[in-house]
PDB file of C-alpha atoms and ligand atoms in Angstrom:
ATOM      1  CA  MET A   1      12.978  -9.513  -5.768  1.00 38.00           C
ATOM      2  CA  ILE A   2      13.314  -7.513  -2.659  1.00 37.00           C
ATOM      3  CA  GLY A   3      12.464  -4.034  -1.289  1.00 45.00           C
ATOM      4  CA  ASP A   4       8.687  -4.178  -0.828  1.00 50.00           C
ATOM      5  CA  ARG A   5       7.049  -0.879  -0.328  1.00 55.00           C
ATOM      6  CA  LYS A   6       3.903   1.213  -0.714  1.00 61.00           C
ATOM      7  CA  LEU A   7       3.621   3.481  -3.784  1.00 63.00           C
ATOM      8  CA  ASN A   8       0.531   5.490  -3.842  1.00 62.00           C
ATOM      9  CA  GLY A   9      -1.394   2.848  -1.785  1.00 65.00           C
ATOM     10  CA  ASN A  10      -0.226   0.136  -4.131  1.00 68.00           C
ATOM     11  CA  SER A  11       2.050  -2.729  -2.656  1.00 78.00           C
ATOM     12  CA  MET A  12       5.183  -2.667  -5.072  1.00 87.00           C
ATOM     13  CA  SER A  13       8.489  -4.553  -5.193  1.00 93.00           C
ATOM     14  CA  ARG A  14      11.616  -3.564  -6.711  1.00 94.00           C
ATOM     15  CA  LEU A  15      13.089  -5.655  -9.382  1.00 96.00           C
ATOM     16  CA  VAL A  16      16.536  -5.572  -7.757  1.00 96.00           C
ATOM     17  CA  GLU A  17      18.229  -7.797 -10.153  1.00 96.00           C
ATOM     18  CA  LEU A  18      17.112  -6.403 -13.465  1.00 97.00           C
ATOM     19  CA  GLU A  19      17.705  -2.928 -12.153  1.00 97.00           C
ATOM     20  CA  ASN A  20      21.450  -3.841 -11.427  1.00 96.00           C
ATOM     21  CA  TYR A  21      21.626  -5.331 -14.906  1.00 97.00           C
ATOM     22  CA  PHE A  22      20.258  -2.147 -16.501  1.00 96.00           C
ATOM     23  CA  SER A  23      22.345  -0.059 -14.417  1.00 94.00           C
ATOM     24  CA  SER A  24      25.547  -1.921 -14.744  1.00 93.00           C
ATOM     25  CA  ASN A  25      25.257  -1.907 -18.373  1.00 89.00           C
ATOM     26  CA  ALA A  26      24.815   2.058 -18.541  1.00 90.00           C
ATOM     27  CA  TYR A  27      21.173   1.784 -20.041  1.00 95.00           C
ATOM     28  CA  LYS A  28      19.359   4.831 -19.355  1.00 95.00           C
ATOM     29  CA  ILE A  29      15.921   2.906 -19.146  1.00 97.00           C
ATOM     30  CA  GLY A  30      15.300   0.336 -16.623  1.00 97.00           C
ATOM     31  CA  LYS A  31      17.421   1.478 -13.808  1.00 96.00           C
ATOM     32  CA  VAL A  32      14.566   1.636 -11.544  1.00 97.00           C
ATOM     33  CA  ILE A  33      11.698  -0.964 -12.022  1.00 97.00           C
ATOM     34  CA  TYR A  34       8.485  -1.604  -9.890  1.00 97.00           C
ATOM     35  CA  TYR A  35       6.680  -4.772  -9.907  1.00 97.00           C
ATOM     36  CA  CYS A  36       2.937  -5.178  -8.525  1.00 95.00           C
ATOM     37  CA  ASP A  37       0.901  -8.299  -8.525  1.00 95.00           C
ATOM     38  CA  GLU A  38      -2.301  -6.736  -9.311  1.00 95.00           C
ATOM     39  CA  ILE A  39      -2.869  -3.088 -10.168  1.00 95.00           C
ATOM     40  CA  SER A  40      -5.539  -0.926 -11.707  1.00 96.00           C
ATOM     41  CA  SER A  41      -3.277   0.544 -14.410  1.00 98.00           C
ATOM     42  CA  THR A  42       0.430   0.703 -14.736  1.00 98.00           C
ATOM     43  CA  GLN A  43      -0.235   3.853 -16.922  1.00 97.00           C
ATOM     44  CA  LYS A  44      -2.263   5.416 -13.973  1.00 96.00           C
ATOM     45  CA  ILE A  45       0.347   4.646 -11.279  1.00 95.00           C
ATOM     46  CA  ALA A  46       3.266   5.948 -13.652  1.00 96.00           C
ATOM     47  CA  LYS A  47       1.308   9.294 -14.009  1.00 94.00           C
ATOM     48  CA  GLU A  48       0.932   9.468 -10.277  1.00 92.00           C
ATOM     49  CA  ILE A  49       4.555   9.012  -9.536  1.00 93.00           C
ATOM     50  CA  SER A  50       5.898  10.667 -12.702  1.00 92.00           C
ATOM     51  CA  LEU A  51       6.860  14.049 -11.197  1.00 90.00           C
ATOM     52  CA  THR A  52       9.354  12.873  -8.800  1.00 91.00           C
ATOM     53  CA  ALA A  53      10.445   9.612 -10.771  1.00 94.00           C
ATOM     54  CA  GLU A  54      13.602   9.435 -12.589  1.00 94.00           C
ATOM     55  CA  ASN A  55      13.788   9.333 -16.394  1.00 95.00           C
ATOM     56  CA  GLY A  56      13.211   5.815 -17.459  1.00 97.00           C
ATOM     57  CA  THR A  57      11.334   4.386 -14.486  1.00 97.00           C
ATOM     58  CA  SER A  58       9.643   1.276 -15.505  1.00 98.00           C
ATOM     59  CA  ILE A  59       6.344  -0.218 -13.818  1.00 98.00           C
ATOM     60  CA  ILE A  60       5.027  -3.634 -14.751  1.00 98.00           C
ATOM     61  CA  ALA A  61       2.208  -5.442 -13.118  1.00 97.00           C
ATOM     62  CA  LYS A  62       1.052  -9.460 -13.352  1.00 97.00           C
ATOM     63  CA  LYS A  63      -2.245  -8.340 -13.780  1.00 97.00           C
ATOM     64  CA  GLN A  64      -4.422  -5.036 -14.523  1.00 98.00           C
ATOM     65  CA  THR A  65      -7.870  -4.543 -13.455  1.00 97.00           C
ATOM     66  CA  GLU A  66      -8.077  -1.231 -15.584  1.00 97.00           C
ATOM     67  CA  GLY A  67      -6.124  -1.704 -18.412  1.00 98.00           C
ATOM     68  CA  LYS A  68      -6.510   1.424 -20.785  1.00 98.00           C
ATOM     69  CA  GLY A  69      -6.221   1.244 -24.453  1.00 97.00           C
ATOM     70  CA  ARG A  70      -6.374   4.193 -26.672  1.00 92.00           C
ATOM     71  CA  PHE A  71      -9.301   6.626 -26.907  1.00 89.00           C
ATOM     72  CA  GLY A  72     -10.358   5.241 -23.374  1.00 92.00           C
ATOM     73  CA  ARG A  73     -10.843   1.663 -24.601  1.00 95.00           C
ATOM     74  CA  PHE A  74     -10.561  -1.100 -21.956  1.00 98.00           C
ATOM     75  CA  TRP A  75      -7.229  -3.249 -22.425  1.00 98.00           C
ATOM     76  CA  HIS A  76      -7.632  -6.852 -21.022  1.00 98.00           C
ATOM     77  CA  SER A  77      -4.931  -7.638 -18.620  1.00 98.00           C
ATOM     78  CA  PRO A  78      -4.795 -10.995 -16.996  1.00 98.00           C
ATOM     79  CA  GLU A  79      -2.171 -12.916 -15.670  1.00 98.00           C
ATOM     80  CA  GLY A  80       0.099 -14.093 -18.542  1.00 98.00           C
ATOM     81  CA  GLY A  81       1.026 -10.628 -20.157  1.00 98.00           C
ATOM     82  CA  LEU A  82       3.808  -8.149 -20.062  1.00 98.00           C
ATOM     83  CA  TRP A  83       2.068  -4.923 -18.965  1.00 98.00           C
ATOM     84  CA  LEU A  84       4.498  -1.984 -18.832  1.00 98.00           C
ATOM     85  CA  SER A  85       4.635   1.696 -18.515  1.00 98.00           C
ATOM     86  CA  ILE A  86       7.846   3.594 -18.838  1.00 98.00           C
ATOM     87  CA  ILE A  87       8.156   7.261 -17.553  1.00 97.00           C
ATOM     88  CA  ILE A  88       9.811   9.033 -20.370  1.00 97.00           C
ATOM     89  CA  LYS A  89      11.313  12.498 -19.453  1.00 94.00           C
ATOM     90  CA  ASP A  90      13.787  13.502 -22.027  1.00 91.00           C
ATOM     91  CA  ILE A  91      13.006  12.311 -25.397  1.00 94.00           C
ATOM     92  CA  LYS A  92      14.212  14.547 -28.146  1.00 93.00           C
ATOM     93  CA  GLN A  93      11.777  13.511 -30.975  1.00 93.00           C
ATOM     94  CA  PRO A  94       8.520  12.282 -28.999  1.00 93.00           C
ATOM     95  CA  LEU A  95       7.232  11.387 -32.515  1.00 92.00           C
ATOM     96  CA  TYR A  96       9.281   8.359 -32.138  1.00 95.00           C
ATOM     97  CA  LEU A  97       8.128   6.958 -28.828  1.00 96.00           C
ATOM     98  CA  ASN A  98       5.418   4.693 -30.105  1.00 95.00           C
ATOM     99  CA  PRO A  99       7.310   3.423 -33.295  1.00 96.00           C
ATOM    100  CA  ILE A 100      10.127   2.327 -31.114  1.00 97.00           C
ATOM    101  CA  LEU A 101       8.017   0.620 -28.260  1.00 98.00           C
ATOM    102  CA  SER A 102       6.572  -1.246 -31.289  1.00 97.00           C
ATOM    103  CA  LEU A 103       9.812  -2.026 -32.884  1.00 98.00           C
ATOM    104  CA  SER A 104      11.311  -3.271 -29.684  1.00 98.00           C
ATOM    105  CA  CYS A 105       8.429  -5.608 -29.279  1.00 98.00           C
ATOM    106  CA  ILE A 106       8.770  -6.650 -32.777  1.00 98.00           C
ATOM    107  CA  HIS A 107      12.490  -7.722 -32.534  1.00 98.00           C
ATOM    108  CA  MET A 108      11.839  -9.139 -29.039  1.00 98.00           C
ATOM    109  CA  ILE A 109       9.503 -11.335 -30.957  1.00 98.00           C
ATOM    110  CA  GLU A 110      11.905 -12.199 -33.300  1.00 97.00           C
ATOM    111  CA  GLN A 111      14.698 -13.057 -30.773  1.00 95.00           C
ATOM    112  CA  PHE A 112      12.430 -15.345 -28.851  1.00 95.00           C
ATOM    113  CA  TYR A 113       9.955 -16.933 -31.404  1.00 96.00           C
ATOM    114  CA  GLN A 114       9.721 -18.071 -34.945  1.00 91.00           C
ATOM    115  CA  LEU A 115       6.799 -15.820 -35.847  1.00 96.00           C
ATOM    116  CA  LYS A 116       6.538 -13.083 -38.394  1.00 96.00           C
ATOM    117  CA  PRO A 117       5.468  -9.836 -36.502  1.00 97.00           C
ATOM    118  CA  ARG A 118       4.096  -6.924 -38.171  1.00 96.00           C
ATOM    119  CA  ILE A 119       2.951  -3.289 -37.306  1.00 94.00           C
ATOM    120  CA  TYR A 120      -0.613  -2.597 -38.040  1.00 89.00           C
ATOM    121  CA  TRP A 121      -1.258   0.952 -38.050  1.00 78.00           C
ATOM    122  CA  PRO A 122      -0.681   3.089 -36.070  1.00 80.00           C
ATOM    123  CA  ASN A 123       1.413   0.929 -33.627  1.00 83.00           C
ATOM    124  CA  ASP A 124      -0.443  -2.495 -32.711  1.00 92.00           C
ATOM    125  CA  ILE A 125       1.504  -5.656 -33.301  1.00 97.00           C
ATOM    126  CA  TYR A 126      -0.100  -8.467 -35.155  1.00 96.00           C
ATOM    127  CA  ILE A 127       0.703 -11.923 -35.861  1.00 97.00           C
ATOM    128  CA  ASN A 128      -0.878 -13.921 -38.454  1.00 95.00           C
ATOM    129  CA  GLY A 129      -3.440 -11.347 -38.712  1.00 93.00           C
ATOM    130  CA  LYS A 130      -4.527 -11.175 -35.150  1.00 96.00           C
ATOM    131  CA  LYS A 131      -3.345  -8.720 -32.300  1.00 97.00           C
ATOM    132  CA  VAL A 132      -0.737  -9.556 -29.942  1.00 98.00           C
ATOM    133  CA  ALA A 133       0.305  -6.231 -28.642  1.00 98.00           C
ATOM    134  CA  GLY A 134      -0.785  -2.906 -28.385  1.00 98.00           C
ATOM    135  CA  VAL A 135       0.979   0.645 -27.669  1.00 97.00           C
ATOM    136  CA  LEU A 136      -0.243   3.551 -25.895  1.00 96.00           C
ATOM    137  CA  THR A 137       1.812   6.881 -25.131  1.00 95.00           C
ATOM    138  CA  GLU A 138       0.253   9.628 -23.026  1.00 94.00           C
ATOM    139  CA  GLY A 139       1.934  13.270 -22.712  1.00 92.00           C
ATOM    140  CA  ILE A 140       1.803  14.249 -19.164  1.00 88.00           C
ATOM    141  CA  HIS A 141       2.267  17.518 -17.285  1.00 70.00           C
ATOM    142  CA  PHE A 142       0.535  20.397 -18.672  1.00 63.00           C
ATOM    143  CA  ASP A 143       3.446  20.964 -21.453  1.00 66.00           C
ATOM    144  CA  ASN A 144       3.717  17.463 -22.436  1.00 66.00           C
ATOM    145  CA  SER A 145       7.348  17.667 -21.090  1.00 77.00           C
ATOM    146  CA  ALA A 146       7.209  13.873 -19.859  1.00 93.00           C
ATOM    147  CA  TYR A 147       5.460  10.763 -21.823  1.00 96.00           C
ATOM    148  CA  ILE A 148       4.038   7.702 -20.073  1.00 97.00           C
ATOM    149  CA  ALA A 149       4.956   5.109 -22.878  1.00 98.00           C
ATOM    150  CA  GLY A 150       2.980   1.977 -22.395  1.00 98.00           C
ATOM    151  CA  ILE A 151       2.625  -1.262 -23.893  1.00 98.00           C
ATOM    152  CA  GLY A 152       0.639  -4.574 -23.369  1.00 98.00           C
ATOM    153  CA  VAL A 153       1.896  -7.902 -24.930  1.00 98.00           C
ATOM    154  CA  ASN A 154      -0.027 -11.109 -24.883  1.00 98.00           C
ATOM    155  CA  VAL A 155       2.590 -13.762 -23.689  1.00 98.00           C
ATOM    156  CA  ASN A 156       1.089 -16.699 -22.173  1.00 98.00           C
ATOM    157  CA  ILE A 157      -2.538 -16.053 -22.356  1.00 98.00           C
ATOM    158  CA  ASP A 158      -4.539 -19.037 -23.560  1.00 97.00           C
ATOM    159  CA  GLU A 159      -7.266 -19.305 -26.133  1.00 98.00           C
ATOM    160  CA  LYS A 160     -10.039 -19.482 -23.581  1.00 98.00           C
ATOM    161  CA  TYR A 161      -9.585 -16.345 -22.077  1.00 98.00           C
ATOM    162  CA  PHE A 162      -9.859 -14.523 -25.615  1.00 98.00           C
ATOM    163  CA  ILE A 163     -12.906 -16.502 -26.459  1.00 98.00           C
ATOM    164  CA  GLU A 164     -14.722 -15.782 -23.125  1.00 98.00           C
ATOM    165  CA  ASN A 165     -14.039 -12.151 -23.505  1.00 98.00           C
ATOM    166  CA  LYS A 166     -15.166 -12.332 -27.193  1.00 98.00           C
ATOM    167  CA  LEU A 167     -11.800 -10.906 -28.427  1.00 98.00           C
ATOM    168  CA  LYS A 168     -11.667 -12.561 -31.680  1.00 96.00           C
ATOM    169  CA  GLU A 169      -8.972 -10.595 -33.190  1.00 95.00           C
ATOM    170  CA  ALA A 170      -6.777 -11.372 -30.233  1.00 98.00           C
ATOM    171  CA  THR A 171      -3.808 -13.729 -29.864  1.00 98.00           C
ATOM    172  CA  SER A 172      -0.779 -14.532 -27.838  1.00 98.00           C
ATOM    173  CA  PHE A 173       2.638 -15.923 -28.248  1.00 98.00           C
ATOM    174  CA  TYR A 174       1.356 -19.121 -26.400  1.00 98.00           C
ATOM    175  CA  ILE A 175      -1.401 -19.455 -28.868  1.00 98.00           C
ATOM    176  CA  GLU A 176       0.684 -19.133 -31.904  1.00 98.00           C
ATOM    177  CA  THR A 177       3.821 -21.382 -30.746  1.00 98.00           C
ATOM    178  CA  GLY A 178       2.307 -23.497 -27.731  1.00 98.00           C
ATOM    179  CA  ARG A 179       5.067 -22.501 -25.692  1.00 97.00           C
ATOM    180  CA  LYS A 180       5.167 -20.383 -22.445  1.00 97.00           C
ATOM    181  CA  GLU A 181       7.896 -17.999 -21.810  1.00 97.00           C
ATOM    182  CA  ASN A 182       9.255 -16.142 -18.480  1.00 98.00           C
ATOM    183  CA  ILE A 183       7.637 -12.876 -18.689  1.00 98.00           C
ATOM    184  CA  LEU A 184      10.585 -11.276 -16.950  1.00 97.00           C
ATOM    185  CA  ASN A 185      13.152 -12.473 -19.811  1.00 97.00           C
ATOM    186  CA  ILE A 186      10.791 -11.109 -22.216  1.00 98.00           C
ATOM    187  CA  PHE A 187      10.446  -7.930 -20.338  1.00 98.00           C
ATOM    188  CA  GLN A 188      14.218  -7.824 -20.178  1.00 98.00           C
ATOM    189  CA  ASP A 189      14.943  -8.438 -23.899  1.00 98.00           C
ATOM    190  CA  PHE A 190      11.955  -5.704 -24.795  1.00 98.00           C
ATOM    191  CA  LEU A 191      14.100  -3.017 -22.506  1.00 98.00           C
ATOM    192  CA  ILE A 192      17.346  -3.663 -23.860  1.00 98.00           C
ATOM    193  CA  LYS A 193      15.951  -3.376 -27.370  1.00 98.00           C
ATOM    194  CA  PHE A 194      13.949  -0.149 -26.233  1.00 98.00           C
ATOM    195  CA  ASN A 195      17.132   1.222 -24.894  1.00 98.00           C
ATOM    196  CA  PHE A 196      19.031   0.840 -28.192  1.00 97.00           C
ATOM    197  CA  LEU A 197      16.273   2.292 -30.380  1.00 98.00           C
ATOM    198  CA  TYR A 198      15.820   5.096 -27.520  1.00 97.00           C
ATOM    199  CA  GLU A 199      19.718   5.902 -27.854  1.00 97.00           C
ATOM    200  CA  LEU A 200      19.255   6.314 -31.630  1.00 97.00           C
ATOM    201  CA  VAL A 201      16.586   8.865 -30.940  1.00 97.00           C
ATOM    202  CA  GLN A 202      18.461  10.816 -28.672  1.00 96.00           C
ATOM    203  CA  MET A 203      21.508  10.798 -31.118  1.00 96.00           C
ATOM    204  CA  ASP A 204      19.287  12.228 -33.761  1.00 93.00           C
ATOM    205  CA  SER A 205      20.167   9.246 -36.095  1.00 91.00           C
ATOM    206  CA  PRO A 206      16.460   7.752 -36.471  1.00 93.00           C
ATOM    207  CA  LEU A 207      17.138   6.489 -40.217  1.00 95.00           C
ATOM    208  CA  TYR A 208      16.947   2.761 -38.984  1.00 96.00           C
ATOM    209  CA  ILE A 209      13.772   3.313 -37.216  1.00 97.00           C
ATOM    210  CA  ASP A 210      12.054   4.917 -40.312  1.00 96.00           C
ATOM    211  CA  GLU A 211      13.230   2.080 -42.405  1.00 96.00           C
ATOM    212  CA  ALA A 212      12.339  -0.483 -40.064  1.00 97.00           C
ATOM    213  CA  PHE A 213       8.951   1.081 -39.446  1.00 95.00           C
ATOM    214  CA  LYS A 214       8.007   1.003 -43.164  1.00 94.00           C
ATOM    215  CA  LYS A 215       9.532  -2.654 -43.540  1.00 95.00           C
ATOM    216  CA  TYR A 216       7.641  -4.112 -40.735  1.00 96.00           C
ATOM    217  CA  ASN A 217       4.116  -2.423 -41.952  1.00 93.00           C
ATOM    218  CA  ASP A 218       1.366  -4.274 -42.774  1.00 86.00           C
ATOM    219  CA  LEU A 219      -0.928  -1.738 -44.602  1.00 89.00           C
ATOM    220  CA  LEU A 220       1.563  -0.653 -47.655  1.00 90.00           C
ATOM    221  CA  SER A 221      -0.739  -0.947 -50.782  1.00 91.00           C
ATOM    222  CA  GLN A 222      -3.844  -2.183 -49.270  1.00 93.00           C
ATOM    223  CA  PHE A 223      -7.287  -0.850 -49.400  1.00 95.00           C
ATOM    224  CA  VAL A 224      -8.416   0.503 -46.158  1.00 95.00           C
ATOM    225  CA  LYS A 225     -11.132   2.384 -44.301  1.00 94.00           C
ATOM    226  CA  VAL A 226     -10.215   4.942 -41.789  1.00 93.00           C
ATOM    227  CA  ASN A 227     -11.924   6.770 -38.996  1.00 92.00           C
ATOM    228  CA  TYR A 228     -10.288   9.967 -38.649  1.00 91.00           C
ATOM    229  CA  GLY A 229     -11.395  12.074 -35.939  1.00 86.00           C
ATOM    230  CA  GLY A 230     -15.001  10.733 -36.489  1.00 89.00           C
ATOM    231  CA  THR A 231     -14.926  11.047 -40.258  1.00 93.00           C
ATOM    232  CA  GLN A 232     -14.705   7.891 -42.257  1.00 94.00           C
ATOM    233  CA  PHE A 233     -12.375   7.857 -45.505  1.00 95.00           C
ATOM    234  CA  GLU A 234     -11.373   4.778 -47.799  1.00 96.00           C
ATOM    235  CA  GLY A 235      -8.799   4.361 -50.019  1.00 96.00           C
ATOM    236  CA  GLN A 236      -5.458   2.735 -50.862  1.00 96.00           C
ATOM    237  CA  VAL A 237      -2.291   3.155 -48.864  1.00 96.00           C
ATOM    238  CA  LEU A 238       0.283   4.747 -50.827  1.00 96.00           C
ATOM    239  CA  ASP A 239       3.023   4.969 -48.055  1.00 95.00           C
ATOM    240  CA  VAL A 240       3.694   4.964 -44.488  1.00 93.00           C
ATOM    241  CA  SER A 241       6.147   6.890 -42.534  1.00 92.00           C
ATOM    242  CA  ILE A 242       6.488   8.336 -39.022  1.00 93.00           C
ATOM    243  CA  LYS A 243       6.737  11.912 -39.792  1.00 90.00           C
ATOM    244  CA  ASP A 244       4.042  12.161 -42.537  1.00 89.00           C
ATOM    245  CA  GLY A 245       1.719   9.288 -41.245  1.00 90.00           C
ATOM    246  CA  ILE A 246      -0.211   7.135 -43.750  1.00 93.00           C
ATOM    247  CA  LEU A 247      -0.765   8.591 -47.224  1.00 95.00           C
ATOM    248  CA  LEU A 248      -4.075   7.367 -48.783  1.00 96.00           C
ATOM    249  CA  LYS A 249      -5.203   7.600 -52.209  1.00 96.00           C
ATOM    250  CA  LEU A 250      -8.906   8.148 -51.688  1.00 96.00           C
ATOM    251  CA  GLN A 251     -11.913   7.059 -54.052  1.00 89.00           C
ATOM    252  CA  ASN A 252     -11.924  10.396 -55.492  1.00 91.00           C
ATOM    253  CA  ASN A 253      -8.154  10.090 -56.375  1.00 92.00           C
ATOM    254  CA  ILE A 254      -7.393  12.928 -54.073  1.00 95.00           C
ATOM    255  CA  VAL A 255      -4.206  11.958 -52.076  1.00 96.00           C
ATOM    256  CA  LYS A 256      -4.418  12.847 -48.288  1.00 94.00           C
ATOM    257  CA  ASN A 257      -2.027  12.407 -45.243  1.00 93.00           C
ATOM    258  CA  PHE A 258      -3.532  10.859 -42.002  1.00 92.00           C
ATOM    259  CA  PHE A 259      -1.612  11.432 -38.583  1.00 89.00           C
ATOM    260  CA  PRO A 260      -1.696   8.752 -35.879  1.00 81.00           C
ATOM    261  CA  GLU A 261      -3.040  10.740 -33.132  1.00 80.00           C
ATOM    262  CA  ASN A 262      -6.183  11.290 -34.788  1.00 84.00           C
ATOM    263  CA  ILE A 263      -6.829   7.554 -36.484  1.00 85.00           C
ATOM    264  CA  GLU A 264      -9.399   5.999 -34.058  1.00 84.00           C
ATOM    265  CA  TYR A 265      -9.101   2.803 -36.311  1.00 85.00           C
ATOM    266  CA  ILE A 266      -8.113   1.514 -39.680  1.00 89.00           C
ATOM    267  CA  ARG A 267      -9.490  -1.482 -41.308  1.00 88.00           C
ATOM    268  CA  ARG A 268      -8.791  -3.415 -44.596  1.00 89.00           C
ATOM    269  CA  VAL A 269     -11.751  -3.284 -47.006  1.00 91.00           C
TER     270      VAL A 269
HETATM  271  C1  BT5 B   1      -4.005  -0.260 -27.497  1.00 83.86           C
HETATM  272  O1  BT5 B   1      -5.326   0.282 -27.383  1.00 83.86           O
HETATM  273  O2  BT5 B   1      -3.903  -1.280 -28.394  1.00 83.86           O
HETATM  274  C2  BT5 B   1      -3.068   0.195 -26.349  1.00 83.86           C
HETATM  275  C3  BT5 B   1      -3.203  -0.923 -25.269  1.00 83.86           C
HETATM  276  C4  BT5 B   1      -1.968  -0.662 -24.208  1.00 83.86           C
HETATM  277  C5  BT5 B   1      -2.074  -1.307 -22.848  1.00 83.86           C
HETATM  278  C6  BT5 B   1      -0.999  -1.069 -21.892  1.00 83.86           C
HETATM  279  S1  BT5 B   1      -0.908  -2.506 -21.042  1.00 83.86           S
HETATM  280  C7  BT5 B   1       0.183  -1.467 -19.842  1.00 83.86           C
HETATM  281  C8  BT5 B   1      -0.048   0.012 -19.908  1.00 83.86           C
HETATM  282  N1  BT5 B   1      -1.271   0.164 -18.897  1.00 83.86           N
HETATM  283  C9  BT5 B   1      -2.339   0.338 -19.585  1.00 83.86           C
HETATM  284  O3  BT5 B   1      -3.438   0.431 -18.469  1.00 83.86           O
HETATM  285  N2  BT5 B   1      -2.487   0.257 -20.739  1.00 83.86           N
HETATM  286  C10 BT5 B   1      -1.011   0.193 -21.289  1.00 83.86           C
HETATM  287  P1  BT5 B   1      -6.289   0.335 -28.468  1.00 83.86           P
HETATM  288  O4  BT5 B   1      -5.378   0.509 -29.997  1.00 83.86           O
HETATM  289  O5  BT5 B   1      -7.244   1.288 -28.133  1.00 83.86           O
HETATM  290  O6  BT5 B   1      -6.761  -0.945 -28.633  1.00 83.86           O
HETATM  291  C11 BT5 B   1      -7.942  -1.485 -27.573  1.00 83.86           C
HETATM  292  C12 BT5 B   1      -8.875  -2.537 -28.089  1.00 83.86           C
HETATM  293  O7  BT5 B   1      -8.146  -3.965 -28.487  1.00 83.86           O
HETATM  294  C13 BT5 B   1      -9.979  -3.055 -27.661  1.00 83.86           C
HETATM  295  O8  BT5 B   1     -11.024  -2.265 -27.681  1.00 83.86           O
HETATM  296  C14 BT5 B   1     -10.054  -4.356 -27.777  1.00 83.86           C
HETATM  297  O9  BT5 B   1     -10.810  -4.474 -29.073  1.00 83.86           O
HETATM  298  C15 BT5 B   1      -8.671  -4.940 -28.060  1.00 83.86           C
HETATM  299  N3  BT5 B   1      -8.099  -5.552 -26.960  1.00 83.86           N
HETATM  300  C16 BT5 B   1      -8.162  -5.482 -25.778  1.00 83.86           C
HETATM  301  N4  BT5 B   1      -7.397  -6.061 -24.783  1.00 83.86           N
HETATM  302  C17 BT5 B   1      -6.861  -6.858 -25.761  1.00 83.86           C
HETATM  303  C18 BT5 B   1      -5.643  -7.706 -25.517  1.00 83.86           C
HETATM  304  N5  BT5 B   1      -5.259  -8.128 -24.230  1.00 83.86           N
HETATM  305  N6  BT5 B   1      -5.018  -8.104 -26.770  1.00 83.86           N
HETATM  306  C19 BT5 B   1      -5.628  -7.899 -27.954  1.00 83.86           C
HETATM  307  N7  BT5 B   1      -6.482  -6.968 -28.264  1.00 83.86           N
HETATM  308  C20 BT5 B   1      -7.118  -6.415 -26.935  1.00 83.86           C
END
């Protein structure tokens, strides 16, 4: 790790070895990687540098003090997690950004651990009924011409942290397996998978992504309660898809689509 510099007031390093790996393998994402010991939020810094940064620039932090979830929620980011934001400037179908973040995480988990990850709508990753990772994509610039694709993954965090912070539904790979992993290895593998799926989107061949998104989904045929733009709905999940969202058969037998951007939360009943 060399090349310390200040980036908008934060002391950042470049992960040169990893950058070389991604450049020399002709990957589009990961040619520029910033690393910081402690940061407010990787999303925030990514936004600040997004105008001049090249497509695929990635920012990771050992620890975040103001980690951000969806709808302004707080994301706990102590040391022991992968806290990552990627600046994406040229994706052909932005609808696929969240799903490919989730699926890259799923495939990385399958590579490293004997675990069975599931996608819990819209894009959380769950293991054994608990949340191990969350995804947050934000459109930036007035016309959404660029995106900050964020993911938080609980890698080596211990149970004590979640108990002390009253996160009953949270887990980590360490809690599930008793094994600690090198977070940079996890990051590298995640980014390899992300590059692969990203290329599928850019080549207009997202069929595999559509199928995998359905295959790993945890909600098919479940009875759920949805908070949709502030209104509650209850029903059975008939289908989930990236393009059409979640298809619910409501209690009055009406069938209705719900799109992820407006789903504040969804719970099993
Ligand atoms: C998410 O939000 O799941 C998206 C999280 C994205 C975090 C990444 S980290 C890198 C980048 N930089 C950032 O600042 N953010 C992104 P949401 O679906 O709103 O889930 C938030 C809820 O999950 C909280 O209200 C808690 O209930 C719970 N939660 C918070 N921290 C958690 C953690 N570390 N593990 C599991 N659950 C957590």
